[in-house]
PDB file of C-alpha atoms in Angstrom:
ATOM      1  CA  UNK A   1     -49.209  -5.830 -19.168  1.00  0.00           C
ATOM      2  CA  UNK A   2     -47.140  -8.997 -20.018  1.00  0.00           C
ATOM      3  CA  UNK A   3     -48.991 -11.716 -21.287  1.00  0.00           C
ATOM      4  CA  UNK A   4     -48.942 -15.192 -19.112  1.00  0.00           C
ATOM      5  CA  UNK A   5     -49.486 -18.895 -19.754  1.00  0.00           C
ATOM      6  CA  UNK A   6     -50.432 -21.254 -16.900  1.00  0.00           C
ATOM      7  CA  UNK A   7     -51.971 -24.921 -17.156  1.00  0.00           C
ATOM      8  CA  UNK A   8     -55.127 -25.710 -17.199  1.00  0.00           C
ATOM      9  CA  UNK A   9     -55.714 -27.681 -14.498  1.00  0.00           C
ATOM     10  CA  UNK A  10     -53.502 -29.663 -11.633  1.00  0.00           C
ATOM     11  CA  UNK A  11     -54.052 -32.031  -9.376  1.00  0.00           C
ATOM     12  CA  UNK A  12     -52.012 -32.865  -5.942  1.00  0.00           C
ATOM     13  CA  UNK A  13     -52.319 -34.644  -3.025  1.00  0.00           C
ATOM     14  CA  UNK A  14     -53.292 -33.004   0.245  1.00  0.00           C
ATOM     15  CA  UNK A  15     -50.920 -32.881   2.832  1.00  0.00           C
ATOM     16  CA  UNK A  16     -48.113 -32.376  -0.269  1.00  0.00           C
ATOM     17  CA  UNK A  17     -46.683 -29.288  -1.878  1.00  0.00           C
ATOM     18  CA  UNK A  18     -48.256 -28.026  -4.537  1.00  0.00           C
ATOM     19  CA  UNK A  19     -45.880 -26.442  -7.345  1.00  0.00           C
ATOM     20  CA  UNK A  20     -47.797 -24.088  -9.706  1.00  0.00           C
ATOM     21  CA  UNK A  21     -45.975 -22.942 -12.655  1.00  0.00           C
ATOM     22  CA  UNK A  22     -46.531 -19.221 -14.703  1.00  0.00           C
ATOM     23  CA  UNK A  23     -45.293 -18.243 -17.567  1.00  0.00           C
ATOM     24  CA  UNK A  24     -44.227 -14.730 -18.228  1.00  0.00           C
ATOM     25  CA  UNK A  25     -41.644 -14.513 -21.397  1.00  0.00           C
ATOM     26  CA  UNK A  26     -42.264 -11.033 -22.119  1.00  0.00           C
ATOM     27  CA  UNK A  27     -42.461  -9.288 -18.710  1.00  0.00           C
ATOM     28  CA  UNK A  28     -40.738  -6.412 -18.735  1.00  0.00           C
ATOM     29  CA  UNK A  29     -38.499  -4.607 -15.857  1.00  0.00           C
ATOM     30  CA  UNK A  30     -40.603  -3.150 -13.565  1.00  0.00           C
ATOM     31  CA  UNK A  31     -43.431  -5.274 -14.247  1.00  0.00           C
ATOM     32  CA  UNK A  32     -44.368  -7.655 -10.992  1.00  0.00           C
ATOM     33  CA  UNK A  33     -45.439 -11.222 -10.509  1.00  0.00           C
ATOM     34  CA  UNK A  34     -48.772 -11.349  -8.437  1.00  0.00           C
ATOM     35  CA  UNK A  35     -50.953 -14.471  -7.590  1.00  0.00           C
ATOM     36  CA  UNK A  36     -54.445 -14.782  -6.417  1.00  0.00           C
ATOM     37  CA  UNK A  37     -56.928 -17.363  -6.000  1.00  0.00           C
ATOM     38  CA  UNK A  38     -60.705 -18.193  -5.882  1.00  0.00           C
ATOM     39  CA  UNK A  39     -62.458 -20.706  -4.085  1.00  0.00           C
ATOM     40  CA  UNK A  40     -65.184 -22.007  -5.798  1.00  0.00           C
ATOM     41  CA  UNK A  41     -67.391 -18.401  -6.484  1.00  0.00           C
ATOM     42  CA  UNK A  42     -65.841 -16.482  -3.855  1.00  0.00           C
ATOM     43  CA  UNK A  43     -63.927 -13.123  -4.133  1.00  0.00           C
ATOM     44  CA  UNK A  44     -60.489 -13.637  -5.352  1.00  0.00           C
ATOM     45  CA  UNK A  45     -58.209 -13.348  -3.307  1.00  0.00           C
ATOM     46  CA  UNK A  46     -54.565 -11.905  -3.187  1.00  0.00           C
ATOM     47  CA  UNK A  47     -52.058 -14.390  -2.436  1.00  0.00           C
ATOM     48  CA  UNK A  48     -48.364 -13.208  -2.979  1.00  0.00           C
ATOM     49  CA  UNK A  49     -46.293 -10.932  -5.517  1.00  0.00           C
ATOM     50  CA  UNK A  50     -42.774 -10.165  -6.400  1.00  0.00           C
ATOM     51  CA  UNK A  51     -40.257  -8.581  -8.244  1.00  0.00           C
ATOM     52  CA  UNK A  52     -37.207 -10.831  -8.639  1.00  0.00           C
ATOM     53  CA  UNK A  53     -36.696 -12.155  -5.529  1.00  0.00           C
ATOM     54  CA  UNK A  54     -38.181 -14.926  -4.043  1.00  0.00           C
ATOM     55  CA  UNK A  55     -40.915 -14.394  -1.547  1.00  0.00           C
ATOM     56  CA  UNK A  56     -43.003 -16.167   1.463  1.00  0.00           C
ATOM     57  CA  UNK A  57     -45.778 -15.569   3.460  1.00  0.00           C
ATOM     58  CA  UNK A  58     -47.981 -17.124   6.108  1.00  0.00           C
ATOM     59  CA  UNK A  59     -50.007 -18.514   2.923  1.00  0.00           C
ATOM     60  CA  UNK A  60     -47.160 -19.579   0.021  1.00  0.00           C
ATOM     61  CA  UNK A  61     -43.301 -19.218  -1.626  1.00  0.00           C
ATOM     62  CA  UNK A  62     -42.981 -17.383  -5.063  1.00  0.00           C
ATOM     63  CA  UNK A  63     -40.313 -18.330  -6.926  1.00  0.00           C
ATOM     64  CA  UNK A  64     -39.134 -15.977  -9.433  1.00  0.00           C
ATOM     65  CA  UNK A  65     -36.209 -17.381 -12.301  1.00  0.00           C
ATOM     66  CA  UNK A  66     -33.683 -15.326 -12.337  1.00  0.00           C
ATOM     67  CA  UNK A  67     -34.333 -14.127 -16.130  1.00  0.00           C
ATOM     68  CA  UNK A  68     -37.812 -13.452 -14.954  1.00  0.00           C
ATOM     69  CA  UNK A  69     -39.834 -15.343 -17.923  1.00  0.00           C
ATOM     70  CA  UNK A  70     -40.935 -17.884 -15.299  1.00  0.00           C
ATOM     71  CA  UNK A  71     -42.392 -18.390 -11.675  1.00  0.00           C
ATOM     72  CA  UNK A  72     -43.344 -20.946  -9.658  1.00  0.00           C
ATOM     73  CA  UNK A  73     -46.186 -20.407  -7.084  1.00  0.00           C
ATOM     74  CA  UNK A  74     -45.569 -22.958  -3.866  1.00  0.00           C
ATOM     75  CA  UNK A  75     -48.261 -24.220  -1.419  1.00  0.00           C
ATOM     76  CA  UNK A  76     -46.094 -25.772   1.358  1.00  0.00           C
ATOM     77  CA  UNK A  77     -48.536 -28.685   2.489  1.00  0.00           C
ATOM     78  CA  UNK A  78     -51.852 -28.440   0.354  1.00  0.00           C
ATOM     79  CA  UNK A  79     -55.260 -28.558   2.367  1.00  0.00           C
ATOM     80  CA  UNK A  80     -58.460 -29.798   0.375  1.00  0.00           C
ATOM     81  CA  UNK A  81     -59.724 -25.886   1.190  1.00  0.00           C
ATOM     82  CA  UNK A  82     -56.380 -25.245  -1.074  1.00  0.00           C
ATOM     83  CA  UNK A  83     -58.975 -26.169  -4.092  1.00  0.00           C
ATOM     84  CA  UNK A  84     -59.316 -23.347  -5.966  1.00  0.00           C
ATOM     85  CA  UNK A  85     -58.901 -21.539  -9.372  1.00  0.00           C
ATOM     86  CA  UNK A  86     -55.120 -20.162  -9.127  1.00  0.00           C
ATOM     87  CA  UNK A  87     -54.423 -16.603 -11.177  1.00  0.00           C
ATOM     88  CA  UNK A  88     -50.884 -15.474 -12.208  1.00  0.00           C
ATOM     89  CA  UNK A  89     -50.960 -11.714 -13.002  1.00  0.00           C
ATOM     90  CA  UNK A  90     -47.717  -9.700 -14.298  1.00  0.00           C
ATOM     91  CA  UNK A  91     -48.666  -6.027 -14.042  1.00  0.00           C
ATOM     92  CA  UNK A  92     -46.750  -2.870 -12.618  1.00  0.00           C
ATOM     93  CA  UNK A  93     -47.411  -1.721  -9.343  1.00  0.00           C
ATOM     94  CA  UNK A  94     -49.574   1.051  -8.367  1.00  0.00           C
ATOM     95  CA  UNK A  95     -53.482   1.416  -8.621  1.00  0.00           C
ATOM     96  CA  UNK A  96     -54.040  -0.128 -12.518  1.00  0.00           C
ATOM     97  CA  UNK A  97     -56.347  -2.655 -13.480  1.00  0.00           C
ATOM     98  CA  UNK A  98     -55.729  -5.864 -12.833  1.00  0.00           C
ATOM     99  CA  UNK A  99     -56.577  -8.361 -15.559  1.00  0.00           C
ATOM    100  CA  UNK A 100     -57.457 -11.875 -14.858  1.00  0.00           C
ATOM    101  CA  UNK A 101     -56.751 -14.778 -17.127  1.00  0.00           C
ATOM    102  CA  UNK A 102     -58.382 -18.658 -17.167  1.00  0.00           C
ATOM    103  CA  UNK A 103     -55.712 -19.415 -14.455  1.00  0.00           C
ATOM    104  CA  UNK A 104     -55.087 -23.083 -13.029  1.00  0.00           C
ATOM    105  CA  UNK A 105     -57.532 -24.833 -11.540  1.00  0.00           C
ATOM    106  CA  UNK A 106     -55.914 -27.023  -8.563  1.00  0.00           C
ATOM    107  CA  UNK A 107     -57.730 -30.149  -7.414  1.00  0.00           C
ATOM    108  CA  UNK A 108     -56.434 -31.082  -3.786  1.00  0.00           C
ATOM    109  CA  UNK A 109     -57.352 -34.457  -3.317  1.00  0.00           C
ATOM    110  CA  UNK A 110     -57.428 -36.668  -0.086  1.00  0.00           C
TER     111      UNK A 110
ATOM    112  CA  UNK B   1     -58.358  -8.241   9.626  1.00  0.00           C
ATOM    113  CA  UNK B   2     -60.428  -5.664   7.553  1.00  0.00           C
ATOM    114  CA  UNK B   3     -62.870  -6.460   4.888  1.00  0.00           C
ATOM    115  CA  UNK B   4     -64.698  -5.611   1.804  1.00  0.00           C
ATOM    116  CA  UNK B   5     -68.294  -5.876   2.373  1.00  0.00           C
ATOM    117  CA  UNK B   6     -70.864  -5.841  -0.376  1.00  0.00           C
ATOM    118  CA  UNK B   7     -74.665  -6.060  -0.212  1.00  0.00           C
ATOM    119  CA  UNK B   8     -76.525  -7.577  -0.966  1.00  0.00           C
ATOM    120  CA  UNK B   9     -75.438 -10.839  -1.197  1.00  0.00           C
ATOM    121  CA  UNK B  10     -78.268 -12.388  -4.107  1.00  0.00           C
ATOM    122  CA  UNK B  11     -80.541  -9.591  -6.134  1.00  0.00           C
ATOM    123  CA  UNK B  12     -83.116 -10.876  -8.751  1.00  0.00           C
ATOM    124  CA  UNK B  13     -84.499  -7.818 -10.722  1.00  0.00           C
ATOM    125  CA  UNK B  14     -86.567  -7.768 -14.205  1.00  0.00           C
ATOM    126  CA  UNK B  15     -84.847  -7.048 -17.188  1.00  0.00           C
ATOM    127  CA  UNK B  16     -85.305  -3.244 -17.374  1.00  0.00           C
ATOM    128  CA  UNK B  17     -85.423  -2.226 -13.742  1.00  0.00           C
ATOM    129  CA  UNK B  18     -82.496  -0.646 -12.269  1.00  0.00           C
ATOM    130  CA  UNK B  19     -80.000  -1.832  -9.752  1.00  0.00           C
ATOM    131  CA  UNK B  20     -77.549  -0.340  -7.345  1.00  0.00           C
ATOM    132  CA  UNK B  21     -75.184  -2.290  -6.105  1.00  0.00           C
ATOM    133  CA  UNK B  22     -73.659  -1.719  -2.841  1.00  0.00           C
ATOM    134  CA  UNK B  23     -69.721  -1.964  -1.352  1.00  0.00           C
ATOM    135  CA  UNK B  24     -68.027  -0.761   1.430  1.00  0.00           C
ATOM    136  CA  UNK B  25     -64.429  -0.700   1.133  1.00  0.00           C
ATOM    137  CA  UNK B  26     -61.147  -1.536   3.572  1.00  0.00           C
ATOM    138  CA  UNK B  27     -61.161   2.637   5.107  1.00  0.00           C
ATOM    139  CA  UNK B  28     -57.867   3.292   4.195  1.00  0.00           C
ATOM    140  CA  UNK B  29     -57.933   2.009   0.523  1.00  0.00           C
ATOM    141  CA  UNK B  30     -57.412   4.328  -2.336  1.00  0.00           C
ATOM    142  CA  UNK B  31     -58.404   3.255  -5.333  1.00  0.00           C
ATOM    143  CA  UNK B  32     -61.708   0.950  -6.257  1.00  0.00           C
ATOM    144  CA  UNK B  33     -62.564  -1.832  -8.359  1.00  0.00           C
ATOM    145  CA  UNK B  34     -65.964  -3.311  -9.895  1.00  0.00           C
ATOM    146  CA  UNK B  35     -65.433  -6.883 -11.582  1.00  0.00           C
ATOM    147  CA  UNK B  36     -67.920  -9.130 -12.770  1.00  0.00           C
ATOM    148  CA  UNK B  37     -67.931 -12.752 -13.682  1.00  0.00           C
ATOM    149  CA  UNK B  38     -70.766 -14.657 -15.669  1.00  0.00           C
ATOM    150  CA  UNK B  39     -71.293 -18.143 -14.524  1.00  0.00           C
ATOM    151  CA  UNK B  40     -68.616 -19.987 -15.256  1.00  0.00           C
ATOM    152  CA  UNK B  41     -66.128 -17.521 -17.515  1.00  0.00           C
ATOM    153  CA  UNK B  42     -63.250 -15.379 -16.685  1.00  0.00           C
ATOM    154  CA  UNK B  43     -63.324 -12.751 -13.897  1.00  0.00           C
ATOM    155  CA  UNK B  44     -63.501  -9.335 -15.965  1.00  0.00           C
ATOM    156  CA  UNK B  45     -62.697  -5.730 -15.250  1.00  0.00           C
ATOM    157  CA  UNK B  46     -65.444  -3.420 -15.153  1.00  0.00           C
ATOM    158  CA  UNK B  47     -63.746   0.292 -13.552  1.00  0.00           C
ATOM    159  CA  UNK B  48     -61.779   1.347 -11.507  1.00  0.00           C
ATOM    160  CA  UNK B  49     -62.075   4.615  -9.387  1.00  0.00           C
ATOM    161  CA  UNK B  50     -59.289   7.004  -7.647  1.00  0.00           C
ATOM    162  CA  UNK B  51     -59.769  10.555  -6.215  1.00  0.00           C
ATOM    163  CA  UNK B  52     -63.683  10.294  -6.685  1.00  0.00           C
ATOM    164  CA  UNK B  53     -63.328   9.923 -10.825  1.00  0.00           C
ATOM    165  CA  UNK B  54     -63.414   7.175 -13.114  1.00  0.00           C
ATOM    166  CA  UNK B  55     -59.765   6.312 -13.811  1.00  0.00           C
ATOM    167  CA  UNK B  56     -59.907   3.106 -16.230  1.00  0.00           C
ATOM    168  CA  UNK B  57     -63.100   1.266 -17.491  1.00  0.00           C
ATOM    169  CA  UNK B  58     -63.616  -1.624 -19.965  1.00  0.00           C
ATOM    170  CA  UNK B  59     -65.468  -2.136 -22.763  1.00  0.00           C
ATOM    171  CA  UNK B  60     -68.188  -3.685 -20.880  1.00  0.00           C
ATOM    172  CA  UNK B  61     -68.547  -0.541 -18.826  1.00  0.00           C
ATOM    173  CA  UNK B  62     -70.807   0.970 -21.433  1.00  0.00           C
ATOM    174  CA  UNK B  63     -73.589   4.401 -20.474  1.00  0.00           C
ATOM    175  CA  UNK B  64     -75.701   1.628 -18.794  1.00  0.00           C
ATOM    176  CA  UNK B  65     -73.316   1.743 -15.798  1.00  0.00           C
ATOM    177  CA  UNK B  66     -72.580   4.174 -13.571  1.00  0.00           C
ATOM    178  CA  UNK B  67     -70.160   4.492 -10.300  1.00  0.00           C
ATOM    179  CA  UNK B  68     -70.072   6.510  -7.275  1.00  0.00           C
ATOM    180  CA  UNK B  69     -68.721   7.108  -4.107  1.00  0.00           C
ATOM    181  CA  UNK B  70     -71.393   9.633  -2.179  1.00  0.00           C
ATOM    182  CA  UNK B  71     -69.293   9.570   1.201  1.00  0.00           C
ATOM    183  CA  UNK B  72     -66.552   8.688   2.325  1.00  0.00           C
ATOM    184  CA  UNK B  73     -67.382   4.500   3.242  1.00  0.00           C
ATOM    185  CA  UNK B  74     -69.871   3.662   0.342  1.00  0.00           C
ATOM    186  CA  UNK B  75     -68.685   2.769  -3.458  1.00  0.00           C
ATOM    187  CA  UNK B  76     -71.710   1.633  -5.601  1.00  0.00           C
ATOM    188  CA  UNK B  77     -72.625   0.288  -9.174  1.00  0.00           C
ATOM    189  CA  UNK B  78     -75.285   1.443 -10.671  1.00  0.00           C
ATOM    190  CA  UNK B  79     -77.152  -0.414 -13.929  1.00  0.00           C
ATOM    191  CA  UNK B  80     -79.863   2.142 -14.985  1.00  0.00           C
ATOM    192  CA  UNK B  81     -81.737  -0.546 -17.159  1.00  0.00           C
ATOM    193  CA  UNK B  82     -80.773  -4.130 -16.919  1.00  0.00           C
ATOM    194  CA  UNK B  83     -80.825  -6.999 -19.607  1.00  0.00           C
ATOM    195  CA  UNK B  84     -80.337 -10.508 -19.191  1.00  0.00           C
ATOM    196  CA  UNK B  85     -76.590 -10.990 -19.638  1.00  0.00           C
ATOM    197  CA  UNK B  86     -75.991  -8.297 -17.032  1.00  0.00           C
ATOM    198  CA  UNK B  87     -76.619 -11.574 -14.887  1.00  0.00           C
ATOM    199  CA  UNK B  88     -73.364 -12.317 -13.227  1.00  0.00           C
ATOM    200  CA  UNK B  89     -71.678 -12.261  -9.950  1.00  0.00           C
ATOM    201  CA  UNK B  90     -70.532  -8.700  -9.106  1.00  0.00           C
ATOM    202  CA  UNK B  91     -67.314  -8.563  -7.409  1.00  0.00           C
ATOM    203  CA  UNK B  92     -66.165  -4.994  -5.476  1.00  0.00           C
ATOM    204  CA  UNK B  93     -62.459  -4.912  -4.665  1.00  0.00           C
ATOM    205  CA  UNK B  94     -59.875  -2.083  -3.075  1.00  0.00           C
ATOM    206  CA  UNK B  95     -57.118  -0.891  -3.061  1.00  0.00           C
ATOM    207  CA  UNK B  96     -54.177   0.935  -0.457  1.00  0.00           C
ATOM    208  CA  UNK B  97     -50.792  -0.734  -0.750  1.00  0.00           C
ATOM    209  CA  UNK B  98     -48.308   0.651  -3.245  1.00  0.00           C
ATOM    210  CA  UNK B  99     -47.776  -2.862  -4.847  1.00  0.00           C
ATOM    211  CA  UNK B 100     -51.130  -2.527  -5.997  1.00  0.00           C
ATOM    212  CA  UNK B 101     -52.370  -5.800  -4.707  1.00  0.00           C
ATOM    213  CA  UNK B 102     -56.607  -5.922  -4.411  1.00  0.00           C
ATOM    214  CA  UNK B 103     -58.736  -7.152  -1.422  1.00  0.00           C
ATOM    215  CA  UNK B 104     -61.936  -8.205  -2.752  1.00  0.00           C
ATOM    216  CA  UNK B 105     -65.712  -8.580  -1.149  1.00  0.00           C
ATOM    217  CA  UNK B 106     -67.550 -11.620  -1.434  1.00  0.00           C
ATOM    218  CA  UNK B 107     -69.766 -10.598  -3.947  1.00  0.00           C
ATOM    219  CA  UNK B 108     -73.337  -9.777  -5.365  1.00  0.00           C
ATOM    220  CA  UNK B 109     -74.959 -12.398  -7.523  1.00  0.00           C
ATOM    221  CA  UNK B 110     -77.452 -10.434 -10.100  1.00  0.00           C
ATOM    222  CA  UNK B 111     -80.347 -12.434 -11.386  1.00  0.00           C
ATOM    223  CA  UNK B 112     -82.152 -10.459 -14.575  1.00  0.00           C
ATOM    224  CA  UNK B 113     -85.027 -11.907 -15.577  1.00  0.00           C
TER     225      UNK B 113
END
């Protein structure tokens, strides 16, 4: 699986988007972009993925460059419960492992 | 929505003993997960689990460990003799979707002592 690079921490202020960048020089073509975070010591939990176009859900936006080395993961209107570790993940589909770097941790803050 | 549940939540066992820990997967999820995490470190891949066999397992995931599915619900971890740095939280997560993406439990938190 490609190899990704994500800052160490972040803050932003609640009620604001929060941008989180990823990236992923080296992914390859059918290699995906997924996200998932952890609150505090909880189960992490799946967020969003995508191939090369950009994708929304109830809970964020992925945006995917269109060479692919690079996404951008977007909370809309961050929440203080939006505190959490943040994981970028580029991995093919299908039931592999998934491996889980340091990720980002994002500090909401009122 | 469906969940993973795992039980239970907090074990504290002696170094030595042996634990089973317990998950019960989304029902229409195909493949299985174990992570763990030590206090404080990365979250780390333990096995995963397809078509009742062992399909991947980590370097961690040494002859002290042991999986199992006995029915069609259940998916455990078994540690026949635990040591200290088995202490982490234990982290059970599924599978079903062809994207691959995982649905995780809550967690176990294992105490050795």
């Amino acid at each position: 699986d490609a190899k990704t690079t994500q800052p160490t921490s972040m803050d932003c202020a609640e009620g604001r988007a929060a941008n989180l960048p990823c990236n992923h020089s080296t992914i390859s073509g059918n290699e995906y972009v997924y996200w998932y975070r952890q609150i505090h010591s909880q189960g992490p939990q799946y967020i969003i993925h995508g191939l090369k176009n950009n994708e929304t859900n109830e809970m964020a936006s992925l945006i995917i460059t269109e060479d692919r080395k690079s996404s951008t993961l977007i909370l809309p209107h961050a929440t203080l419960r939006d505190t959490a570790v943040y994981y970028c993940i580029v991995r093919v589909t299908g039931g592999f492992k998934t491996i889980f770097g340091a990720g980002t941790r994002l500090f909401v803050k009122a | 929505e469906p969940e993973v549940t795992q039980t239970p939540s907090h074990q504290v066992t002696q170094m030595g003993q042996e634990v089973i820990l317990r998950c019960v997967p989304i029902s229409n999820h195909l493949y299985f997960y174990w992570y763990r995490q030590i206090l404080g470190q990365k979250v780390e891949f333990l096995v995963s689990f397809y078509n009742n066999e062992i399909s991947e397992k980590s370097e961690i995931f040494d002859d002290q460990f042991s999986v199992e599915r006995p029915d069609g619900s259940n998916f455990t971890l078994k540690i026949r003799s635990t040591k200290l740095e088995d202490s982490a939280m234990y982290f059970c997560a599924g599978s079903g979707g062809a994207f691959g993406e995982l649905f995780f439990g809550e967690g176990s938190r294992l105490t050795v002592l």
